[in-house]
Structure formats: structure tokens, C-alpha cells
CSV table of C-alpha atoms in Angstrom, one decimal:
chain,number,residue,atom,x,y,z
A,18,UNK,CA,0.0,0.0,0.0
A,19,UNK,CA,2.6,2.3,0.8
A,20,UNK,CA,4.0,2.2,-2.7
A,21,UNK,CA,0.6,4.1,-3.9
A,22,UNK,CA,1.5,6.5,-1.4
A,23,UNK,CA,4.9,6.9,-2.8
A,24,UNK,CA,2.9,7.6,-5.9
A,25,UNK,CA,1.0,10.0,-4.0
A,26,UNK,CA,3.8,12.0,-2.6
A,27,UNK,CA,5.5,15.2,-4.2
A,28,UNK,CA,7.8,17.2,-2.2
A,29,UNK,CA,10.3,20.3,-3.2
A,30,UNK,CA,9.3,19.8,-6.7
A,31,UNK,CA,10.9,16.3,-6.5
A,32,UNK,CA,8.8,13.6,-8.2
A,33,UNK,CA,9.0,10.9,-7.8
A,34,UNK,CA,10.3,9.7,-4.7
A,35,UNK,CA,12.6,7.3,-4.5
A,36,UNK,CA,12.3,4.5,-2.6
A,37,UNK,CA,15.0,2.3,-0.1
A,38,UNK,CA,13.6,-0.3,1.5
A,39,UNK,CA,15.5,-2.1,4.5
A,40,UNK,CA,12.7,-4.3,5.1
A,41,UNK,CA,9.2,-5.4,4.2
A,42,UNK,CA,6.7,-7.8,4.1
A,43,UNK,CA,3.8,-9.4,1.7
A,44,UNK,CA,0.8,-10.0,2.7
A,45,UNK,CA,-1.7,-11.8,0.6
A,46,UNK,CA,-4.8,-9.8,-0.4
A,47,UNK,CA,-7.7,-10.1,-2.9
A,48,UNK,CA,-7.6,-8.9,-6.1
A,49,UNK,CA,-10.6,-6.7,-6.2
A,50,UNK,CA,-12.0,-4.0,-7.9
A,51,UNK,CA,-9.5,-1.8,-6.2
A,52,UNK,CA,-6.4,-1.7,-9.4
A,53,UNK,CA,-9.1,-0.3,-12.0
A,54,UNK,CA,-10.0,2.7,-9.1
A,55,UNK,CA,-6.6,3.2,-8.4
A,56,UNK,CA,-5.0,3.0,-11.9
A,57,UNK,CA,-6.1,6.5,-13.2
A,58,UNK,CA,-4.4,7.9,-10.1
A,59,UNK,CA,-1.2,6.7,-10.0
A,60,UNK,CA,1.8,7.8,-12.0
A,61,UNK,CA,2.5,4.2,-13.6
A,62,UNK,CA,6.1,5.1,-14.4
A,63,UNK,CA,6.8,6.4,-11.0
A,64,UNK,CA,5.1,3.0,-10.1
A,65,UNK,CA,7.2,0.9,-12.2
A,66,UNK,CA,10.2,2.4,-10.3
A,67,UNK,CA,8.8,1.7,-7.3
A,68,UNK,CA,7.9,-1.4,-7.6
A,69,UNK,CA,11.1,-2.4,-9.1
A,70,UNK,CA,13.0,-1.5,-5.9
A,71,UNK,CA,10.3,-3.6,-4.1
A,72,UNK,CA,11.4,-6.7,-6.4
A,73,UNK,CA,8.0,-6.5,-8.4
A,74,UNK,CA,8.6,-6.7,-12.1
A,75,UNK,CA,5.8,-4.8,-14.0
A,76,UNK,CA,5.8,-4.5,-17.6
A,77,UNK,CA,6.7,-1.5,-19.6
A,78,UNK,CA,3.3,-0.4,-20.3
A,79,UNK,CA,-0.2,-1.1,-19.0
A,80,UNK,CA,-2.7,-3.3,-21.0
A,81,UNK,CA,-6.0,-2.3,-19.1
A,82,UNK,CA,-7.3,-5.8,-20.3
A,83,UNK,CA,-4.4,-7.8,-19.4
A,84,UNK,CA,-5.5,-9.7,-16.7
A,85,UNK,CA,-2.0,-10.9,-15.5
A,86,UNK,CA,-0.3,-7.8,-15.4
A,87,UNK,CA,-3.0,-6.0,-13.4
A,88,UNK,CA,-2.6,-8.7,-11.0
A,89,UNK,CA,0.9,-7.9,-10.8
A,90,UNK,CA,0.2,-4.2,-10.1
A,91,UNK,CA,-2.4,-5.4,-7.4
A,92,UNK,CA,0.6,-6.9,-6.0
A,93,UNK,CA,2.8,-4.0,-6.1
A,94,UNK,CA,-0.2,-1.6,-4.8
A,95,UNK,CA,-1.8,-3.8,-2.1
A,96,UNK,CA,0.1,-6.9,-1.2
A,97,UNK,CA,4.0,-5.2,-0.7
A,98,UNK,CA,4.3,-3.1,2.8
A,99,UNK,CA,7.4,-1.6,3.0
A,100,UNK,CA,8.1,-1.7,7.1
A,101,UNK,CA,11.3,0.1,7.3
A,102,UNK,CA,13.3,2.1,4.6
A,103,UNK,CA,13.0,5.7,3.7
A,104,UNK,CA,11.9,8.1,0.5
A,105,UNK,CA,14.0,10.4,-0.8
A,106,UNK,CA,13.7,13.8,-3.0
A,107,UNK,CA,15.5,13.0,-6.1
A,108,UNK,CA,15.9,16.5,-6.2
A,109,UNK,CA,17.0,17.9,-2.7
A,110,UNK,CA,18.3,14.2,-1.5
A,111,UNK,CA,16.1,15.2,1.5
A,112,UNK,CA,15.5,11.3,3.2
A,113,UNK,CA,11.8,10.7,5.0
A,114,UNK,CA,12.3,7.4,7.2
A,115,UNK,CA,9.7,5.2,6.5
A,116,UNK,CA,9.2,3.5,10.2
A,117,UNK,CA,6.5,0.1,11.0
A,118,UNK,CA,5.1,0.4,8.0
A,119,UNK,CA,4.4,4.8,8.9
A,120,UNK,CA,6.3,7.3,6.2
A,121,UNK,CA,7.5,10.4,8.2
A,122,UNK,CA,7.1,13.3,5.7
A,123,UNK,CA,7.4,16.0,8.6
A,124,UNK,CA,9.9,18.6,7.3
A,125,UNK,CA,11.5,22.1,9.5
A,126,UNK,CA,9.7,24.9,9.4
A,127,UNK,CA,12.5,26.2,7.7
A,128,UNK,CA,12.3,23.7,5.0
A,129,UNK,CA,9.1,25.3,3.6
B,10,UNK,CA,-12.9,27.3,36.1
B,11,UNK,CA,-12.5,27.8,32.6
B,12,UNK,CA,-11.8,24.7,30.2
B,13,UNK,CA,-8.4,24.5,29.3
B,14,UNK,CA,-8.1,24.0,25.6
B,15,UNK,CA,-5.4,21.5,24.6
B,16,UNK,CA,-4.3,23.5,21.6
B,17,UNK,CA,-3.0,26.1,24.5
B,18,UNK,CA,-0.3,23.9,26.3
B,19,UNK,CA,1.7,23.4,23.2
B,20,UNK,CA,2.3,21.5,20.0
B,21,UNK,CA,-0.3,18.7,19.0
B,22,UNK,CA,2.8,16.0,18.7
B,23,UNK,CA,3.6,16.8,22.4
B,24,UNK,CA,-0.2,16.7,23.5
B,25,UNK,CA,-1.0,13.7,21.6
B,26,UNK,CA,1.6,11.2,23.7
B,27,UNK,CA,1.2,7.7,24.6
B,28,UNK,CA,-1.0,8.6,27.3
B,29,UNK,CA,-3.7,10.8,25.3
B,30,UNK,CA,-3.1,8.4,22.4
B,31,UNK,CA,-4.5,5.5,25.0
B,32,UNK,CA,-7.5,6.9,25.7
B,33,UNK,CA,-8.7,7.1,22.1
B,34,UNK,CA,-8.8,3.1,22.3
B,35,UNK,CA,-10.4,3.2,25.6
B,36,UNK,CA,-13.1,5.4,26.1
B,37,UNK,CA,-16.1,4.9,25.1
B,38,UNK,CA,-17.4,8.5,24.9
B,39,UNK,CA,-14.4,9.7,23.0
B,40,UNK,CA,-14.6,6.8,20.6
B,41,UNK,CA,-18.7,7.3,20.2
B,42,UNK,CA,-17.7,11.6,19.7
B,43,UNK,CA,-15.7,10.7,17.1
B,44,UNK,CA,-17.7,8.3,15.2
B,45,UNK,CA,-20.3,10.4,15.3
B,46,UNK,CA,-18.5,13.6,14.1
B,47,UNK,CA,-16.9,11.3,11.4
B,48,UNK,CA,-20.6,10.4,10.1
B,49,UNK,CA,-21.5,13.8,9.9
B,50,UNK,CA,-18.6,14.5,8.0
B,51,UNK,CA,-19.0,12.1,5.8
B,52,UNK,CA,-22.7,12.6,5.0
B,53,UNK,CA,-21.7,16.7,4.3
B,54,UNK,CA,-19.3,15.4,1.4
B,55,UNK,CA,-22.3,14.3,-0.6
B,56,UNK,CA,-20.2,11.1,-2.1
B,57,UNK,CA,-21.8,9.5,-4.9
B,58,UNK,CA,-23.8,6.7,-2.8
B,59,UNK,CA,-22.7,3.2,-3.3
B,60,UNK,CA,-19.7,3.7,-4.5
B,61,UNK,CA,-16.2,3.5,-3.6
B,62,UNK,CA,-14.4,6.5,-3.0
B,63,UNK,CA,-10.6,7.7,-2.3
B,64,UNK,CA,-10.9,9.8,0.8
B,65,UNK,CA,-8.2,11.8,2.7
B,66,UNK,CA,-8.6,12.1,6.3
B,67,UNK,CA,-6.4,15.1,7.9
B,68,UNK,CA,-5.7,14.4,11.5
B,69,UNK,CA,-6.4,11.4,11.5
B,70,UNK,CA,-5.4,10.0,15.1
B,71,UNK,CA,-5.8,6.6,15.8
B,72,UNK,CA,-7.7,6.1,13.2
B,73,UNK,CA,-11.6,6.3,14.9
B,74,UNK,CA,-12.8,8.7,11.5
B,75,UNK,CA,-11.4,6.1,9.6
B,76,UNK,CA,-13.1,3.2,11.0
B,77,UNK,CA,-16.2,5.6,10.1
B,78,UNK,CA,-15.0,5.6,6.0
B,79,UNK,CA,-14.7,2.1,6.1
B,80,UNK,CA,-18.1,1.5,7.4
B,81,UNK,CA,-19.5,3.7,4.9
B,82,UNK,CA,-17.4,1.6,2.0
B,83,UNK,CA,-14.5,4.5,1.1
B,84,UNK,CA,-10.9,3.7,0.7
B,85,UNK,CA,-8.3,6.1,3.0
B,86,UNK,CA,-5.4,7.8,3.4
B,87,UNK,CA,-4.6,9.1,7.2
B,88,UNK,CA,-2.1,12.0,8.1
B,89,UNK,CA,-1.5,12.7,11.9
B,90,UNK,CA,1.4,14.9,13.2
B,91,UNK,CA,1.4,12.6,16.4
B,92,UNK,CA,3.5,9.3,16.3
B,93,UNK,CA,1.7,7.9,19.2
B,94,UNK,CA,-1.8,8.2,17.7
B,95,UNK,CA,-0.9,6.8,14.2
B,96,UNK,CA,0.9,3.9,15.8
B,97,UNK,CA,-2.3,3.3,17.5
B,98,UNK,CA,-4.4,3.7,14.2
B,99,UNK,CA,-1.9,0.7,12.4
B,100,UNK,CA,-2.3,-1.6,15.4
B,101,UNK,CA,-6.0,-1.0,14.8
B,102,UNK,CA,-5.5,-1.7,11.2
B,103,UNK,CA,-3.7,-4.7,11.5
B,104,UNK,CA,-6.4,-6.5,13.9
B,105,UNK,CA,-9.0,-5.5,11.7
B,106,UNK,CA,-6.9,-6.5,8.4
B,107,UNK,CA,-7.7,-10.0,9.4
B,108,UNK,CA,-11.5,-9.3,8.5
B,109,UNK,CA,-11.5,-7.6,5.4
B,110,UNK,CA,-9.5,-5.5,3.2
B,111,UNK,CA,-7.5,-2.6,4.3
B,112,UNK,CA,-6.6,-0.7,1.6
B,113,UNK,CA,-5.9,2.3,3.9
B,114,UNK,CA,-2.2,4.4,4.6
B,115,UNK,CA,-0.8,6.2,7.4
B,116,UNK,CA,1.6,9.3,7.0
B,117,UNK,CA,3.3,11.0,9.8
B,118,UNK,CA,3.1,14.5,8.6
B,119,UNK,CA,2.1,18.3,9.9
B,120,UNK,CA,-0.7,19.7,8.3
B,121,UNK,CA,0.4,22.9,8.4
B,122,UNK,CA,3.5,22.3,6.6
B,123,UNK,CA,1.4,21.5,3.8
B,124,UNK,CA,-0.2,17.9,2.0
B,125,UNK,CA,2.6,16.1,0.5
B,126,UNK,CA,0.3,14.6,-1.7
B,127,UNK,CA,0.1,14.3,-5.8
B,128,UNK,CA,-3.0,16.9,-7.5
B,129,UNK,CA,-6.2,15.3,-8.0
B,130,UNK,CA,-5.4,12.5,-5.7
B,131,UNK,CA,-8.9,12.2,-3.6
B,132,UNK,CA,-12.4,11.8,-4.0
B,133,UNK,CA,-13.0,14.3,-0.9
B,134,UNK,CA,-11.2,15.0,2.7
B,135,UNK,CA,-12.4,14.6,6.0
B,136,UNK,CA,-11.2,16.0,9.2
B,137,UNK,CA,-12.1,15.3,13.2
B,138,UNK,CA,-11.5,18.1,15.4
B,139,UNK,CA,-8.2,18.9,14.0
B,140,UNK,CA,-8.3,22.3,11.9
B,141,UNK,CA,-8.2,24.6,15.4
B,142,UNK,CA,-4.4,23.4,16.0
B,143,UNK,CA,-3.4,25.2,13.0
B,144,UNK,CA,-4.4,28.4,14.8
B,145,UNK,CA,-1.5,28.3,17.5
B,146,UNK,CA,1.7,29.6,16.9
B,147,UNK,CA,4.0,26.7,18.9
B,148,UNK,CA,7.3,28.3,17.9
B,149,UNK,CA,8.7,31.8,16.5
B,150,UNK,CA,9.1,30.3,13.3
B,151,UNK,CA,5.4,29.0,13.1
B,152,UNK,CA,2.9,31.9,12.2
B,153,UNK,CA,-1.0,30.4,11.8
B,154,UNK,CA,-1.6,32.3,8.8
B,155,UNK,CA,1.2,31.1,7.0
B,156,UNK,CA,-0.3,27.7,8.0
B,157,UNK,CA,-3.5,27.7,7.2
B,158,UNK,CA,-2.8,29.4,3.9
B,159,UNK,CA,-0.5,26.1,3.1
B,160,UNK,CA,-3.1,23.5,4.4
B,161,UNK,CA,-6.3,24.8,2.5
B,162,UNK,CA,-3.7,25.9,-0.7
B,163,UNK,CA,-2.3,22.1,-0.5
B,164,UNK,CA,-5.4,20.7,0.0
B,165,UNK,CA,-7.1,22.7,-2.8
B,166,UNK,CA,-4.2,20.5,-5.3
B,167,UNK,CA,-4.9,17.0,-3.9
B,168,UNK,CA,-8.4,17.7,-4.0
B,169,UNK,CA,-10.1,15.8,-7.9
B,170,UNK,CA,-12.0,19.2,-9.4
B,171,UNK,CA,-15.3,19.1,-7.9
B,172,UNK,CA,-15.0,17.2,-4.9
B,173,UNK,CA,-15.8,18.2,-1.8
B,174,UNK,CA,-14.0,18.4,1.8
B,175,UNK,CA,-15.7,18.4,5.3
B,176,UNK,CA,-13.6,19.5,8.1
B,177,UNK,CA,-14.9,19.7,11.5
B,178,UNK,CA,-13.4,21.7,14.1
B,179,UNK,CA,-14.1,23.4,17.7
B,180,UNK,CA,-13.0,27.0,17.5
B,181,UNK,CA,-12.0,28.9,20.4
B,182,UNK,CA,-14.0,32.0,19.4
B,183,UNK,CA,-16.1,33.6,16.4
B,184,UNK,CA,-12.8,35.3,15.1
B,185,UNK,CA,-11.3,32.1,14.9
B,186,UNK,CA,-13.6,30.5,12.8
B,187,UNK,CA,-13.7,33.6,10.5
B,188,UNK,CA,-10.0,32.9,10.4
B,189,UNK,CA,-10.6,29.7,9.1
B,190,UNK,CA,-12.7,30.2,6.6
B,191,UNK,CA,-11.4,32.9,5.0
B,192,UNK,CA,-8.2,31.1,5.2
B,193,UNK,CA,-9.7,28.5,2.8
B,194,UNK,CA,-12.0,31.2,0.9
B,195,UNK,CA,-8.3,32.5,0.3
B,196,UNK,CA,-7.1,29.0,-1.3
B,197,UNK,CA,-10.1,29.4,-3.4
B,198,UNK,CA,-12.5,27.4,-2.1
B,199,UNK,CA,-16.4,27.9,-2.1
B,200,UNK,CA,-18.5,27.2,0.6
B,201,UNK,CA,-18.5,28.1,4.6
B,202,UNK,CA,-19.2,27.3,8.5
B,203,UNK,CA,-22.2,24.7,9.3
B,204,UNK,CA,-23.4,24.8,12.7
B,205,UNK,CA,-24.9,22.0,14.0
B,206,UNK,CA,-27.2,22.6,17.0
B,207,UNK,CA,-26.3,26.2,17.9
B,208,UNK,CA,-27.7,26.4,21.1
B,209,UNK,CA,-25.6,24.6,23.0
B,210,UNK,CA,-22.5,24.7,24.3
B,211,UNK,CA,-21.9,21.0,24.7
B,212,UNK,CA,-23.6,19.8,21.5
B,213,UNK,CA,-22.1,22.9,19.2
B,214,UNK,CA,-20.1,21.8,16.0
B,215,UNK,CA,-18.4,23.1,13.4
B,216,UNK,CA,-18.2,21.8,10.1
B,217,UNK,CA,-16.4,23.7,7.2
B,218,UNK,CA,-17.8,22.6,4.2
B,219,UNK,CA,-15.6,23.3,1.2
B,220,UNK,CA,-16.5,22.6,-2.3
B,221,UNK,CA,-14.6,23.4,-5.5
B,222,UNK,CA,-17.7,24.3,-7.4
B,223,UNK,CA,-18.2,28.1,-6.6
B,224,UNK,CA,-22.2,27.8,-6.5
B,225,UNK,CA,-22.6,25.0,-4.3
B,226,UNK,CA,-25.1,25.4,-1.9
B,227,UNK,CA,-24.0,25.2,1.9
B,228,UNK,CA,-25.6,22.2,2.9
B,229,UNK,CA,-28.0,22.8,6.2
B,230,UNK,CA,-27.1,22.2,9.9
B,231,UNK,CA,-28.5,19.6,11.5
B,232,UNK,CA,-31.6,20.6,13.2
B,233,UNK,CA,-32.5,19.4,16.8
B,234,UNK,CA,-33.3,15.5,17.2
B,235,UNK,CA,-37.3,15.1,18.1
B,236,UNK,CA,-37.3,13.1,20.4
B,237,UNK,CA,-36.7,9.6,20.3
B,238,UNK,CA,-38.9,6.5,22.1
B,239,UNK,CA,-36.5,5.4,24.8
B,240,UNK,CA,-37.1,3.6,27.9
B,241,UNK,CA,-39.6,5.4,30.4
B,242,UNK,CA,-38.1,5.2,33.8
B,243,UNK,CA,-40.5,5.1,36.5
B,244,UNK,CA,-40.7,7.9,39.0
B,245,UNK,CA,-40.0,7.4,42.2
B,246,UNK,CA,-42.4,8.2,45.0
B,247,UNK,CA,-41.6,11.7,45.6
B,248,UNK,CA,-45.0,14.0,45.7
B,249,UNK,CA,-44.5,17.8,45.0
B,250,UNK,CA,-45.6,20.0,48.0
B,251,UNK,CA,-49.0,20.8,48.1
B,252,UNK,CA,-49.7,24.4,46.6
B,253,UNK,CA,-51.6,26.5,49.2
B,254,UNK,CA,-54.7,27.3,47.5
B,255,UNK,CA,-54.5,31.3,46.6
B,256,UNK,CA,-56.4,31.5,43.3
B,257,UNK,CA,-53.2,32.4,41.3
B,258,UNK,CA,-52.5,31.1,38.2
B,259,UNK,CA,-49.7,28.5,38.8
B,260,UNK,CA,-46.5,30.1,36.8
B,261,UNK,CA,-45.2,26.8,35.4
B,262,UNK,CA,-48.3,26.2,33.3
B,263,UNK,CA,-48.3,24.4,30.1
B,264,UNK,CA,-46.9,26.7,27.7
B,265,UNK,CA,-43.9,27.0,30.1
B,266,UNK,CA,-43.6,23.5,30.0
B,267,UNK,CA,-43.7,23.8,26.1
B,268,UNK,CA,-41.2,26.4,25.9
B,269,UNK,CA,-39.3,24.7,28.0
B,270,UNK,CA,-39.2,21.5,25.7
B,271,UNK,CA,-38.5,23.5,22.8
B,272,UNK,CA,-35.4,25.5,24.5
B,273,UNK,CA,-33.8,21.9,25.0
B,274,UNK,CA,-34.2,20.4,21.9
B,275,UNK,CA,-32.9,23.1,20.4
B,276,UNK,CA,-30.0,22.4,22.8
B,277,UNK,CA,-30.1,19.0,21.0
B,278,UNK,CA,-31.3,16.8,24.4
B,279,UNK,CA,-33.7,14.0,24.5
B,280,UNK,CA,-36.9,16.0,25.4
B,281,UNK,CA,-40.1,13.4,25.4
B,282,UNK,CA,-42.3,14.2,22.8
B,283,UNK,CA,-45.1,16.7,23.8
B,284,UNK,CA,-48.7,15.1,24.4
B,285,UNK,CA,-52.0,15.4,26.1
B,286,UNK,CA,-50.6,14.8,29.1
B,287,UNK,CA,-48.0,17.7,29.0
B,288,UNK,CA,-47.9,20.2,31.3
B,289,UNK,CA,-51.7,18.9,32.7
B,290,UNK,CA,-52.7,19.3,36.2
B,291,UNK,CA,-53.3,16.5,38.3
B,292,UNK,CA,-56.7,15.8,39.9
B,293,UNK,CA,-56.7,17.2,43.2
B,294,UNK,CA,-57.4,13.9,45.0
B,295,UNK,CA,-56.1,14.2,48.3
């Protein structure tokens, strides 16, 4: 799930994040109705990315009838939970430690 | 004594500790508060029934709001300043993951830094007594203008074009909610303050309904609850002291009754529906 959110996140103009994972888990879930929803609001590059540093192979691009590879992005989206690692801003290097599973985007005042 | 607001000791990631975070599991009135609010908020987005949406919830806590979306069928992403609280929410999570899907995220992040999240991510946004925080300054860095111009700006990008957002707060004063909403007027939202029952102290709330649509209607407060049939409780045998017979014309008569009624239901109490029987003088048997 957190890879959506990795998706989701922009930060100092940086896009996409990328991400290092020290560990995770996979959890089983049911493929549901959920990929078709979620498709149109993810960045698939940036998801390919992401994925890839998860150790989920997707392919290059997106067959919305391809039953098999939207399995494999239901995979990526619901099944992976990255427990510890961090994001980081391509762009400012700026690291946000991911921690059980909980991203910490919290920046300085300063920052801003 | 004056109530002490929480907002006044300091910042919301000191408040919110393991402690505070605790009783958001245990207590029952906190957790029924919250659900309730959450409903509320939910019902003032105006979602598309019976479908399944992508909803942010800002201040999220230990999740309670979000136990609310998930009941009503919405996927969500939570974002709570306090570690403590959203540590709470995933344990939460994970015991419920066992049941059914949970398609939801947590980020640790400060709302008033601004959302670090993609445009036209979500559906709609949701928020639980969270929006007065951003009206503290907690350091000489922070200044609450600065903040709530970043939230409702932020939240105006995540936001899909013609969604909605319901945000319930507890302001400290008028001004503050003016603040508020002109904050997010500002951002270029439509919309404004909704106050349900506005006669009470206790029952008060806030929503600020934001849409992007710039001739939405503000959806109506929640009028009083009629009374609902509950349990009649027997009274006990306590007799009210005879009235010395002086021809006057008793001052608590009906319509003082009825006014009565009507003061606290507009105070949103259960007040027994009126009847026949209201207000009537009893035979003089004795």
C-alpha cells in the first residue's frame, strides 16, 4: 500500500520519490476491484520504479485488459508493505524514514 | 474554572503522547464523539452513494474517523502529526486486516506544513477536530496564517476538481472560525461554516464545508433531534408539596412546559415528545 503512497507524494518539486527499503513484508490480499480505481491515479512510471525497488517486475506499459499484469500491479499496490526504509527527494536528497510500516514526511519549518 | 483548551499547552505532537493516544482506544465516549462527528462528515461530502471512494482524512489520530469511512465503503489515506496516535491507528489496522481489506495508509506529517500529496489525488477530505491546532503559533518560526494558507492551498491540489471536503473543528472563538474560513476562501474554495445545534455549548459543532464548485449550496445544519422513544423510567415516589390554595394562576403552566421543551431540543437533548398529558394538572385527589 505504501507504494501508492509513494505515488501520491510530491515534495520540493521532486517527483517521484525514491524509494529504499531495509525491510518489508507481503501480505496476501484479494484482487478486487481496487487496481481499475486506483490506476487512473497513479503515476504508472513512477510505479514501475517503485515497484522495481520492491522486487516487483511490471511491464513497460499497461494493457488495461491484461488480466496478469493488473494482477501484478495489485501486487505492487496492495500486497507489498514496506516496514522500514525511507523516501527520498530526487531532487533535494532530503531522506523521509519510512518507520512500521508509517512514512514520516514532517519537514522544519525552515524547510518550507 | 475555565476549560483548558489542549491547543493552548503546546504543539499537537507533544499533546497527543502515549497517554492521550491510549485513551482514544479506551473510552467509550471519545470513541462514540468521534464516530459520530466522522458520520456527519461524511454525509456533508455528498459522495456519490454506493460507490467506492478515495478519501483523505487530515488528522487522522488513531484512526476512529477512519473506522467511520470504512463502514460507509471509502478507501483512505490518514495523516496525523502525532507518532503515538498513528501507531495506535496501524495496530487498529492490522487487527481489523484480518476481516477484510484494508486498503488504507498512514503518513506522519504536519498539516500545516502542507499535504505532501500528488493533485487530484482524492475523491473528498475529512477531518475530526483537527483544523483549530493550525491556529497556535507553537514556535517563533510558526505563524498560523502562514499555516492555514499552506493546508487549504495544499489541499485545494490534492483535491479531484469538484469534490468536496468536510472539516470539523471546535473553535475557540467567532474570530477564529472567521480565520478559518477565509483562510480557505483564500485558497479558493467555495463554501463556509455549518453549525450543528447552535444552542448549546456541549452539542455545538463546526463543520467547514468546502467545495470546489463556486455555486454549491452550503448544505443545512443539522436541526434538533425530536425526540426519540427510549425507555420510560418510573418515577420514584416523591409528591411535589401541596400548593396553598391562593387562586393564582400556577406560573409553570403548560406553555412554560412547552417552551421549555423546545429551549432543550434546540440544545439537542432527548426532550419526550409533547402530548395530552404535558404540562396537565393533576386531579386534586387528596
Amino acid at each position: 500500500m505504501l507504494v501508492s503512497n509513494v505515488k501520491g507524494v510530491e515534495e520540493c518539486d521532486g517527483y517521484p520519490l525514491q524509494l529504499e527499503i531495509e525491510e518489508m513484508r507481503t501480505e496476501e490480499t484479494e484482487f478486487n476491484a481496487f487496481v481499475h480505481r486506483m490506476l487512473p491515479k497513479v503515476r504508472y512510471d513512477a510505479l514501475r520504479i517503485a515497484a522495481a525497488a520492491a522486487g516487483c517486475d511490471l511491464p513497460e506499459a499497461l494493457d488495461a485488459t491484461d488480466e496478469d499484469a493488473l494482477r501484478r500491479v495489485h501486487t505492487a499496490l496492495c500486497d507489498v508493505h514496506v516496514v522500514k526504509g525511507a523516501l527520498v527527494c530526487p531532487k533535494s536528497g532530503r531522506r523521509f524514514p519510512i518507520n512500521n510500516g508509517i512514512p514520516n514526511m514532517l519537514l522544519h519549518e525552515d524547510e518550507v | 474554572m475555565p476549560i483548558t483548551r489542549p491547543e493552548e499547552t503546546g504543539p499537537p505532537e507533544n499533546f497527543y503522547d502515549v497517554k492521550e493516544a491510549r485513551k482514544y482506544t479506551s473510552s467509550s465516549r471519545i470513541i462514540s464523539v468521534q464516530a459520530d462527528i466522522a458520520d456527519r462528515c461524511i454525509e456533508l461530502l455528498n459522495l456519490e452513494p454506493g460507490k467506492k471512494k478515495f478519501v483523505l482524512d487530515v488528522g487522522c489520530g488513531s484512526g476512529l474517523s477512519g473506522a467511520a469511512l470504512e463502514r460507509a465503503g471509502h478507501e483512505w489515506v490518514g495523516c496525523d502529526v502525532s507518532r503515538d496516535m498513528l501507531r495506535i491507528a496501524s495496530e487498529r489496522e492490522a487487527a481489523a486486516a484480518g476481516g477484510g481489506d484494508d486498503d488504507d495508509d498512514l503518513v506522519q506529517h504536519d498539516m500545516g506544513l502542507g499535504l505532501p500529496f500528488r493533485d487530484g489525488t482524492f475523491d473528498g477530505a475529512i477531518s475530526v477536530s483537527a483544523l483549530q491546532w493550525l491556529c497556535y503559533d507553537n514556535d517563533s518560526r510558526q505563524s498560523a496564517t502562514k499555516r492555514l494558507g499552506r493546508f487549504f492551498a495544499s489541499l485545494y491540489r490534492c483535491l479531484k476538481s469538484g469534490s468536496r471536503a468536510a472539516l470539523q473543528f471546535y473553535p475557540e472563538s467567532d474570530a477564529q472560525a472567521t480565520l478559518i474560513a477565509s483562510a480557505a476562501a483564500r485558497a479558493g474554495f467555495a463554501g463556509g461554516v455549518v453549525v450543528d445545534y447552535p444552542n448549546s455549548t456541549k452539542a455545538r459543532k463546526h463543520y467547514l464545508c468546502l467545495s470546489m464548485d463556486r455555486h454549491a449550496a452550503r448544505p443545512a445544519a443539522e436541526e434538533p433531534r425530536r425526540a426519540r422513544g427510549g425507555v420510560v423510567v418510573a418515577g420514584g415516589g416523591e409528591r411535589a408539596p401541596k400548593r396553598r390554595k391562593t387562586g393564582k394562576k400556577p406560573a409553570k403552566d403548560r406553555a412554560w412546559v412547552l417552551r421549555k421543551k423546545e429551549y432543550q431540543r434546540g440544545q439537542g437533548r432527548d426532550v419526550k415528545d409533547d402530548s395530552r398529558y404535558t404540562g396537565r394538572k393533576r386531579k386534586d385527589r387528596f
